[in-house]
Coordinates of C-alpha atoms in Angstrom, one line a residue:
X1 CA -18.7 -19.2 -25.5
X2 CA -21.4 -17.6 -23.3
X3 CA -18.4 -15.7 -21.8
X4 CA -17.9 -13.8 -25.1
X5 CA -21.6 -12.9 -25.8
X6 CA -22.4 -9.3 -25.2
X7 CA -18.8 -8.2 -25.5
X8 CA -17.7 -5.8 -28.4
X9 CA -15.2 -6.9 -31.0
X10 CA -12.4 -5.0 -29.2
X11 CA -13.4 -6.6 -25.9
X12 CA -13.6 -10.1 -27.3
X13 CA -10.1 -9.6 -28.8
X14 CA -8.6 -8.8 -25.5
X15 CA -10.4 -11.7 -23.7
X16 CA -9.1 -14.2 -26.1
X17 CA -5.6 -12.8 -26.3
X18 CA -4.4 -15.2 -23.6
X19 CA -0.8 -16.1 -24.5
X20 CA 2.5 -14.0 -24.2
X21 CA 2.7 -10.3 -23.5
X22 CA -0.4 -8.3 -24.2
X23 CA -1.0 -4.7 -23.8
X24 CA -4.5 -3.4 -23.6
X25 CA -4.9 0.5 -23.8
X26 CA -8.4 1.1 -22.4
X27 CA -9.8 4.4 -22.5
X28 CA -12.1 6.0 -19.9
X29 CA -15.6 4.2 -19.7
X30 CA -14.6 1.6 -22.1
X31 CA -15.6 -1.4 -20.2
X32 CA -12.1 -2.3 -18.8
X33 CA -13.3 -4.0 -15.5
X34 CA -15.9 -6.0 -17.6
X35 CA -13.1 -7.1 -20.0
X36 CA -10.8 -8.1 -17.2
X37 CA -13.5 -10.1 -15.4
X38 CA -14.5 -12.0 -18.6
X39 CA -10.9 -12.7 -19.4
X40 CA -10.2 -14.1 -16.0
X41 CA -13.5 -16.3 -16.4
X42 CA -12.3 -17.2 -19.9
X43 CA -9.0 -18.5 -18.6
X44 CA -10.6 -20.4 -15.8
X45 CA -13.9 -21.9 -17.3
X46 CA -12.9 -22.3 -21.1
X47 CA -9.2 -22.9 -20.9
X48 CA -9.4 -24.9 -17.7
X49 CA -6.7 -22.9 -15.7
X50 CA -7.0 -23.3 -12.0
X51 CA -7.7 -20.0 -10.2
X52 CA -4.8 -20.9 -7.9
X53 CA -2.5 -20.3 -11.1
X54 CA -4.1 -16.8 -12.1
X55 CA -3.0 -13.5 -10.5
X56 CA -5.0 -10.4 -11.2
X57 CA -3.6 -7.3 -9.6
X58 CA -5.6 -4.0 -9.2
X59 CA -4.7 -0.8 -7.5
X60 CA -7.3 -0.6 -4.8
X61 CA -9.2 -2.8 -2.6
X62 CA -12.6 -1.5 -3.8
X63 CA -11.6 -2.3 -7.4
X64 CA -10.5 -5.9 -6.3
X65 CA -13.7 -6.4 -4.5
X66 CA -15.7 -5.5 -7.6
X67 CA -13.6 -7.6 -9.8
X68 CA -14.2 -10.6 -7.4
X69 CA -17.9 -10.0 -7.4
X70 CA -17.9 -10.0 -11.3
X71 CA -15.9 -13.0 -11.6
X72 CA -18.2 -14.9 -9.2
X73 CA -21.2 -13.8 -11.2
X74 CA -19.7 -15.2 -14.5
X75 CA -18.3 -18.5 -13.0
X76 CA -20.7 -19.3 -10.2
X77 CA -17.8 -20.2 -8.1
X78 CA -17.0 -18.6 -4.8
X79 CA -13.1 -19.0 -5.3
X80 CA -11.5 -16.4 -7.2
X81 CA -8.0 -17.3 -6.7
X82 CA -5.6 -14.3 -6.3
X83 CA -7.4 -11.1 -7.2
X84 CA -6.0 -8.4 -5.0
X85 CA -3.9 -5.2 -4.7
X86 CA -0.1 -5.3 -5.1
X87 CA 0.0 -5.0 -1.3
X88 CA -2.6 -7.7 -0.8
X89 CA -0.6 -10.2 -2.9
X90 CA 2.6 -9.4 -1.2
X91 CA 0.9 -10.0 2.2
X92 CA 0.0 -13.3 0.9
X93 CA 3.5 -14.2 -0.2
X94 CA 4.9 -13.1 3.2
X95 CA 2.3 -15.2 5.2
X96 CA 3.9 -18.0 3.3
X97 CA 7.5 -17.2 3.2
X98 CA 8.5 -14.5 5.5
X99 CA 10.0 -17.1 7.9
X100 CA 13.1 -17.3 6.0
X101 CA 13.8 -13.7 7.6
X102 CA 13.2 -15.0 11.0
X103 CA 9.8 -13.1 11.1
X104 CA 6.5 -14.9 12.5
X105 CA 3.7 -15.2 10.1
X106 CA 1.6 -13.1 12.6
X107 CA 3.4 -10.1 11.7
X108 CA 1.5 -6.9 11.9
X109 CA 0.8 -4.6 9.1
X110 CA 0.9 -0.9 10.1
X111 CA -1.4 1.8 8.8
X112 CA -0.8 5.5 8.6
X113 CA -1.8 6.0 12.3
X114 CA 0.6 3.3 13.5
X115 CA 3.4 4.9 11.5
X116 CA 2.6 8.4 13.0
X117 CA 2.7 6.9 16.4
X118 CA 6.0 5.1 15.8
X119 CA 7.5 8.3 14.5
X120 CA 6.2 10.1 17.6
X121 CA 8.0 7.5 19.8
X122 CA 11.2 8.1 17.8
X123 CA 11.1 11.8 18.2
X124 CA 10.5 11.5 22.0
X125 CA 13.3 9.1 22.3
X126 CA 15.8 11.5 20.3
X127 CA 14.4 14.5 22.2
X128 CA 13.1 16.1 19.0
X129 CA 10.1 18.7 19.1
X130 CA 6.8 17.0 18.6
X131 CA 4.7 18.6 15.7
X132 CA 2.4 16.9 13.3
X133 CA 4.2 18.4 10.4
X134 CA 7.6 17.1 11.6
X135 CA 6.0 13.7 11.9
X136 CA 4.7 13.8 8.5
X137 CA 8.2 15.0 7.2
X138 CA 9.9 12.1 8.9
X139 CA 7.6 9.7 7.1
X140 CA 7.5 11.4 3.8
X141 CA 11.1 12.8 3.5
X142 CA 13.2 10.1 5.5
X143 CA 11.7 6.8 6.0
X144 CA 9.8 6.1 2.8
X145 CA 12.5 7.5 0.5
X146 CA 15.3 5.6 2.2
X147 CA 13.5 2.3 2.1
X148 CA 12.9 2.9 -1.7
X149 CA 16.4 3.7 -2.4
X150 CA 17.7 0.3 -1.4
X151 CA 16.4 -3.1 -0.3
X152 CA 19.5 -3.6 2.0
X153 CA 17.7 -2.3 4.9
X154 CA 15.3 -5.4 5.1
X155 CA 18.4 -7.5 5.8
X156 CA 18.7 -5.8 9.2
X157 CA 15.3 -7.1 10.0
X158 CA 16.4 -10.5 9.5
X159 CA 18.7 -10.4 12.4
X160 CA 16.5 -12.5 14.8
X161 CA 17.0 -10.5 17.9
X162 CA 17.1 -7.0 16.2
X163 CA 20.6 -6.3 17.6
X164 CA 21.8 -5.0 14.2
X165 CA 19.1 -2.5 14.1
X166 CA 19.8 -1.3 17.6
X167 CA 23.4 -0.9 17.0
X168 CA 22.8 1.1 13.8
X169 CA 20.5 3.4 15.7
X170 CA 22.9 4.0 18.6
X171 CA 26.0 4.5 16.4
X172 CA 24.1 6.7 13.7
X173 CA 26.4 9.3 12.1
X174 CA 23.7 11.9 11.8
X175 CA 20.2 12.8 12.9
X176 CA 18.5 11.4 9.7
X177 CA 20.4 8.1 10.2
X178 CA 19.3 8.0 13.9
X179 CA 15.6 8.6 13.0
X180 CA 15.7 6.0 10.4
X181 CA 17.3 3.3 12.3
X182 CA 15.3 4.0 15.5
X183 CA 12.2 3.7 13.4
X184 CA 13.2 0.4 12.0
X185 CA 14.0 -0.8 15.5
X186 CA 10.7 0.2 16.6
X187 CA 9.1 -1.8 13.9
X188 CA 11.3 -4.8 14.6
X189 CA 10.3 -4.9 18.2
X190 CA 6.6 -5.4 17.1
X191 CA 7.3 -7.5 14.1
X192 CA 5.6 -4.8 12.2
X193 CA 5.8 -3.8 8.5
X194 CA 4.4 -0.8 6.8
X195 CA 2.8 -0.8 3.3
X196 CA 6.3 0.0 1.6
X197 CA 7.8 -2.9 3.3
X198 CA 5.3 -5.5 2.0
X199 CA 6.6 -5.1 -1.6
X200 CA 10.4 -4.5 -0.5
X201 CA 10.2 -7.5 1.7
X202 CA 9.0 -9.8 -1.1
X203 CA 11.5 -8.5 -3.6
X204 CA 14.4 -8.9 -0.9
X205 CA 13.2 -12.6 -0.4
X206 CA 13.1 -13.3 -4.1
X207 CA 16.7 -11.9 -4.4
X208 CA 17.8 -13.8 -1.3
X209 CA 16.1 -17.1 -2.3
X210 CA 15.8 -17.8 -6.0
X211 CA 14.1 -21.1 -5.1
X212 CA 11.2 -19.1 -3.3
X213 CA 11.0 -16.8 -6.5
X214 CA 10.8 -19.9 -8.7
X215 CA 8.0 -21.4 -6.7
X216 CA 5.8 -18.3 -7.3
X217 CA 6.9 -18.0 -10.9
X218 CA 5.9 -21.6 -11.6
X219 CA 2.7 -21.2 -9.7
X220 CA 1.5 -18.0 -11.5
X221 CA 0.8 -19.2 -15.1
X222 CA -1.2 -16.1 -16.0
X223 CA -0.8 -12.6 -14.7
X224 CA -3.0 -9.6 -15.3
X225 CA -2.2 -6.1 -14.0
X226 CA -4.7 -3.3 -14.0
X227 CA -3.9 0.5 -14.1
X228 CA -0.4 -0.2 -15.4
X229 CA 0.1 3.5 -16.1
X230 CA 0.5 4.0 -12.4
X231 CA 3.2 1.1 -11.4
X232 CA 6.2 2.3 -9.9
X233 CA 9.8 0.9 -10.1
X234 CA 9.3 -1.7 -7.3
X235 CA 5.8 -2.8 -8.6
X236 CA 7.2 -3.3 -12.1
X237 CA 10.2 -5.2 -10.9
X238 CA 7.7 -7.5 -8.9
X239 CA 5.7 -8.0 -12.1
X240 CA 8.7 -8.8 -14.3
X241 CA 10.0 -11.3 -11.8
X242 CA 6.7 -13.2 -11.5
X243 CA 6.2 -13.3 -15.1
X244 CA 9.7 -14.5 -15.8
X245 CA 8.9 -18.3 -16.4
X246 CA 5.4 -18.6 -18.2
X247 CA 5.7 -15.1 -19.8
X248 CA 1.9 -14.7 -19.9
X249 CA 1.5 -11.1 -18.9
X250 CA -1.6 -9.0 -19.6
X251 CA -1.2 -5.3 -18.8
X252 CA -4.1 -2.9 -18.9
X253 CA -4.0 0.9 -18.6
X254 CA -4.3 4.5 -20.2
X255 CA -1.4 6.8 -20.3
X256 CA -3.9 9.5 -20.5
X257 CA -5.2 8.7 -17.0
X258 CA -2.0 8.6 -15.0
X259 CA -2.3 10.4 -11.7
X260 CA 0.5 9.1 -9.3
X261 CA 3.8 10.6 -10.8
X262 CA 4.1 12.3 -7.7
X263 CA 4.6 9.2 -5.7
X264 CA 7.0 7.4 -8.2
X265 CA 4.8 5.9 -10.9
X266 CA 6.2 5.7 -14.4
X267 CA 4.0 6.2 -17.3
X268 CA 6.8 5.1 -19.7
X269 CA 6.5 1.4 -18.4
X270 CA 3.1 1.0 -20.5
X271 CA 4.0 3.5 -23.2
X272 CA 7.2 1.6 -24.1
X273 CA 6.0 -1.9 -23.3
X274 CA 5.9 -2.8 -27.0
X275 CA 9.6 -1.8 -27.2
X276 CA 10.6 -3.8 -24.1
X277 CA 8.6 -6.8 -25.6
X278 CA 8.7 -6.5 -29.3
X279 CA 6.5 -9.6 -29.6
X280 CA 3.7 -8.3 -27.6
X281 CA 0.2 -7.7 -28.9
X282 CA -1.1 -4.2 -28.5
X283 CA -4.8 -3.9 -28.3
X284 CA -7.4 -0.9 -27.8
X285 CA -10.6 -0.4 -26.1
X286 CA -11.9 2.9 -27.5
X287 CA -15.7 2.8 -27.2
X288 CA -16.8 5.0 -24.4
X289 CA -20.1 3.7 -22.7
X290 CA -20.2 6.2 -19.9
X291 CA -20.3 9.7 -21.2
X292 CA -22.3 11.6 -23.8
X293 CA -20.7 12.6 -27.2
X294 CA -20.0 16.3 -26.0
X295 CA -18.1 15.1 -23.0
X296 CA -16.2 12.7 -25.1
X297 CA -15.3 15.0 -27.9
X298 CA -14.0 17.7 -25.4
X299 CA -11.9 15.1 -23.7
X300 CA -10.5 14.0 -27.0
X301 CA -9.6 17.5 -28.1
X302 CA -7.8 18.1 -24.8
X303 CA -5.9 14.9 -24.6
X304 CA -4.7 14.8 -28.1
X305 CA -2.3 17.8 -27.1
X306 CA -0.5 15.3 -24.8
X307 CA 3.0 14.5 -26.4
X308 CA 3.8 11.2 -24.5
X309 CA 0.9 8.8 -25.1
X310 CA -0.6 5.9 -26.9
X311 CA -2.5 7.4 -29.8
X312 CA -6.3 6.7 -29.6
X313 CA -9.6 8.4 -30.2
X314 CA -12.6 7.6 -28.0
X315 CA -16.1 7.3 -29.5
X316 CA -19.2 7.8 -27.4
X317 CA -21.9 5.0 -27.5
X318 CA -24.5 7.3 -26.1
X319 CA -26.6 10.0 -27.7
X320 CA -27.7 13.6 -26.7
X321 CA -26.5 15.4 -23.6
X322 CA -25.7 18.8 -22.6
X323 CA -22.8 21.1 -23.8
X324 CA -19.7 21.1 -21.6
X325 CA -19.5 24.5 -20.0
X326 CA -16.3 26.0 -18.7
X327 CA -16.1 29.1 -16.3
X328 CA -12.6 30.9 -15.7
X329 CA -13.3 32.7 -12.5
X330 CA -11.1 35.7 -11.2
X331 CA -10.8 34.2 -7.7
X332 CA -12.2 31.9 -5.1
X333 CA -15.3 33.9 -4.3
X334 CA -16.2 34.3 -7.9
X335 CA -15.8 30.7 -8.4
X336 CA -18.0 29.7 -5.5
X337 CA -20.7 32.3 -6.4
X338 CA -20.8 31.0 -9.9
X339 CA -21.2 27.3 -8.8
X340 CA -24.1 28.3 -6.4
X341 CA -25.7 30.2 -9.0
X342 CA -25.7 27.2 -11.4
X343 CA -27.2 25.0 -8.6
X344 CA -30.0 27.4 -8.0
X345 CA -30.7 27.6 -11.7
X346 CA -30.8 23.7 -11.8
X347 CA -33.2 23.7 -8.9
X348 CA -35.6 26.4 -10.3
X349 CA -35.7 24.0 -13.6
X350 CA -36.8 21.2 -11.4
X351 CA -33.7 19.1 -10.9
X352 CA -33.7 17.2 -7.5
X353 CA -30.9 18.0 -5.1
X354 CA -29.6 14.4 -5.4
X355 CA -28.8 14.9 -9.1
X356 CA -26.3 17.7 -8.3
X357 CA -22.8 17.0 -7.4
X358 CA -19.7 19.2 -6.7
X359 CA -16.3 17.5 -7.2
X360 CA -13.4 19.1 -5.6
X361 CA -9.6 18.6 -5.4
X362 CA -9.0 18.8 -1.7
X363 CA -11.0 18.7 1.4
X364 CA -10.0 22.2 2.4
X365 CA -11.6 23.7 -0.6
X366 CA -15.0 22.8 0.6
X367 CA -15.1 25.6 3.4
X368 CA -16.0 28.6 1.2
X369 CA -18.6 26.5 -0.8
X370 CA -20.2 25.4 2.4
X371 CA -20.5 28.8 3.7
X372 CA -22.2 29.9 0.5
X373 CA -24.5 27.1 0.4
X374 CA -25.6 27.7 4.1
X375 CA -26.1 31.5 3.2
X376 CA -28.4 30.5 0.3
X377 CA -30.1 27.9 2.5
X378 CA -29.3 25.0 0.0
X379 CA -29.2 21.6 1.6
X380 CA -26.0 19.7 1.0
X381 CA -23.9 16.8 2.3
X382 CA -20.1 16.7 2.2
X383 CA -18.6 13.3 1.4
X384 CA -15.1 11.8 1.6
X385 CA -14.2 12.7 5.3
X386 CA -12.3 10.4 7.4
X387 CA -11.7 6.8 5.9
X388 CA -13.8 4.2 7.9
X389 CA -10.8 2.2 9.2
X390 CA -9.1 5.5 10.2
X391 CA -11.8 6.6 12.5
X392 CA -10.8 6.7 16.2
X393 CA -13.3 4.3 17.5
X394 CA -12.5 1.8 14.8
X395 CA -8.9 2.1 15.2
X396 CA -9.2 1.6 19.1
X397 CA -11.1 -1.6 18.6
X398 CA -8.9 -3.0 16.1
X399 CA -6.0 -2.4 18.5
X400 CA -8.0 -4.2 21.3
X401 CA -8.2 -7.1 18.9
X402 CA -4.5 -6.8 18.0
X403 CA -3.7 -7.3 21.6
X404 CA -5.1 -10.9 21.2
X405 CA -2.9 -11.7 18.5
X406 CA 0.4 -9.5 18.1
X407 CA 0.1 -7.7 21.4
X408 CA 2.4 -5.1 19.8
X409 CA 3.6 -2.0 21.5
X410 CA 1.6 0.3 19.1
X411 CA -1.7 -1.3 20.1
X412 CA -0.8 -1.4 23.8
X413 CA 0.2 2.3 23.9
X414 CA -3.1 3.2 22.2
X415 CA -5.6 1.3 24.2
X416 CA -4.0 0.5 27.6
X417 CA -5.4 3.7 29.1
X418 CA -8.6 3.9 26.9
X419 CA -11.0 4.2 28.8
X420 CA -8.8 5.8 31.4
X421 CA -7.1 3.4 34.0
X422 CA -4.9 5.9 35.7
X423 CA -2.1 5.0 33.5
X424 CA -1.3 8.1 31.7
X425 CA 1.8 9.5 29.7
X426 CA 4.1 9.6 32.6
X427 CA 3.6 5.9 33.7
X428 CA 3.7 4.9 29.9
X429 CA 7.1 6.5 29.4
X430 CA 8.4 4.8 32.7
X431 CA 7.0 1.4 31.3
X432 CA 8.6 2.1 27.9
X433 CA 12.0 2.5 29.6
X434 CA 11.6 -0.6 31.7
X435 CA 10.7 -2.6 28.7
X436 CA 13.6 -1.2 26.7
X437 CA 16.1 -2.1 29.5
X438 CA 14.7 -5.7 29.9
X439 CA 14.0 -6.4 26.2
X440 CA 10.3 -6.8 26.8
X441 CA 7.1 -5.7 25.0
X442 CA 5.1 -3.2 26.9
X443 CA 2.6 -5.9 27.6
X444 CA 5.0 -8.4 28.9
X445 CA 6.8 -5.4 30.9
X446 CA 3.5 -4.4 32.5
X447 CA 2.8 -8.0 33.6
X448 CA 6.4 -8.2 35.2
X449 CA 5.9 -4.8 36.8
X450 CA 2.5 -6.0 38.3
X451 CA 4.1 -9.2 39.6
X452 CA 6.8 -7.2 41.3
X453 CA 4.4 -4.7 42.7
X454 CA 6.4 -1.9 40.9
X455 CA 5.8 1.8 41.3
X456 CA 5.2 1.9 37.7
X457 CA 2.0 0.0 37.8
X458 CA 1.0 0.9 41.4
X459 CA -2.0 3.2 41.8
X460 CA -3.3 2.3 38.3
X461 CA -5.9 -0.1 36.9
X462 CA -3.7 -1.5 34.2
X463 CA -4.1 -5.0 35.9
X464 CA -7.7 -4.9 34.8
X465 CA -6.6 -4.3 31.3
X466 CA -4.1 -7.3 31.3
X467 CA -6.3 -9.6 32.9
X468 CA -9.1 -8.9 30.3
X469 CA -6.7 -9.4 27.4
X470 CA -5.3 -12.7 28.8
X471 CA -8.8 -14.0 29.5
X472 CA -10.2 -13.1 26.1
X473 CA -7.1 -14.3 24.2
X474 CA -7.4 -17.6 26.0
X475 CA -11.2 -17.9 25.1
X476 CA -10.5 -16.5 21.6
X477 CA -9.9 -20.0 20.1
X478 CA -13.6 -21.2 20.7
X479 CA -15.2 -18.0 20.1
X480 CA -15.9 -15.9 16.8
X481 CA -14.1 -12.6 16.4
X482 CA -17.4 -10.9 16.7
X483 CA -17.9 -12.4 20.2
X484 CA -14.4 -11.3 21.1
X485 CA -15.0 -7.8 20.0
X486 CA -18.3 -7.5 21.9
X487 CA -16.6 -8.9 24.9
X488 CA -13.6 -6.4 24.6
X489 CA -16.0 -3.4 24.2
X490 CA -18.2 -4.2 27.3
X491 CA -15.7 -5.7 29.6
X492 CA -13.2 -2.8 29.0
X493 CA -15.7 -0.1 29.6
X494 CA -15.2 1.3 26.1
X495 CA -18.8 0.9 25.1
X496 CA -19.8 2.6 28.4
X497 CA -17.5 5.4 27.8
X498 CA -19.1 6.1 24.3
X499 CA -22.6 5.9 25.8
X500 CA -21.8 8.3 28.5
X501 CA -20.4 10.7 26.1
X502 CA -23.4 10.4 23.8
X503 CA -21.3 9.1 21.0
X504 CA -24.0 7.1 19.1
X505 CA -22.4 7.7 15.7
X506 CA -19.3 6.1 17.0
X507 CA -21.2 3.2 18.5
X508 CA -22.8 2.8 15.1
X509 CA -19.5 2.6 13.5
X510 CA -18.3 -0.1 15.7
X511 CA -21.6 -2.0 15.1
X512 CA -20.8 -1.7 11.3

């Protein structure tokens, strides 16, 4: 019962509501993460449910990591079962069951950069003009929507040699079809899935193999889903399928905080949950522990005007606090000057620089403010630039590591000539054509060309790259991933390249 001490009455009610369908509407700053962590620990420690039978889904990796940390603190156990994002959970399912589609368990998960490179490859193949905007359009307006329209495309991946995809690409009736099927074909060649595929593949497998769906339904006795106001159709379908046997589904969210309608989320799933499941318990968390009364009251006043919501009024558990100030500027420059004036006022009143923050909606909006702060000699730091794993050097080294496992074409194309090995764009295009004609990966094609002393590889140092990958791959079973990465960095010349260029920040990122 120590798991319930320190919780509010509302939080205790949510933690102990373990059976059946439960909807918890949790206002901002109301201790939602604390409640979820205690509920997980309550199921595990008090009710004796194995963590292997509990699924807790959050929307971001950061939230999942925080949840795991809190659960470990409560239970003293390093095992936290399945606490992950939707995509993380689906990755786990596919690691176990993707073999039914003829896919290896070593499949590659593409990130945004991989998707862009694949789109570039497709455009070059079809002779389309290469532009970043066009690449983004292909991904946002053709690939992603068409995958979401129907799961039938997954069946084409199940063809063990990818022939169905190749035929669909060659016989496409229009440019959009050609782009779509060529993109899928490029994915299939590298056994690659993007983030959308992770969920769609699981749903397809569940439809194709009811026995596999039943296995996961039986395994997951209790399911908790955070940020339910932001689930889309595919995520909702996945949750309903998983909860179909034990029917112990606990959803948490707040319709007043929905932000992803532009990407397909449907707030009505949480608002109408009690209509979908008339026996569900509807609970509230309305005590705000984060903000002062003035902020909470202003928020309540604004949100109450929303028409499609679950009615609730937040109450602040803090006291004091400054008044909320609103300024309607006539233009960008007036707004920037007003912000800079306020900052200078706070500094004159003795506030440290570290206590002042400016939040903005998009990165491009910082330019005018940065110029104004520089003009006024106000020291500042801009946060939220490039995501760590999207930084060039981090991505390069991940691709080097991928050459040890998947050896996929996307990774090969990125790092085979980095640092330069006299194997530029022209030779890469020739190699890609050779690989296509002989049904090989780029890596296998390069090996074959070297063995044949082909003009494609002659005059280059691509042999050094292949020899390095083969050697480290062979040694990798007896070495840590850290040792493998250090060997790749030094033996490839990548580390030397950064040092010669004076890129200490990039070296620090790789060390991190």
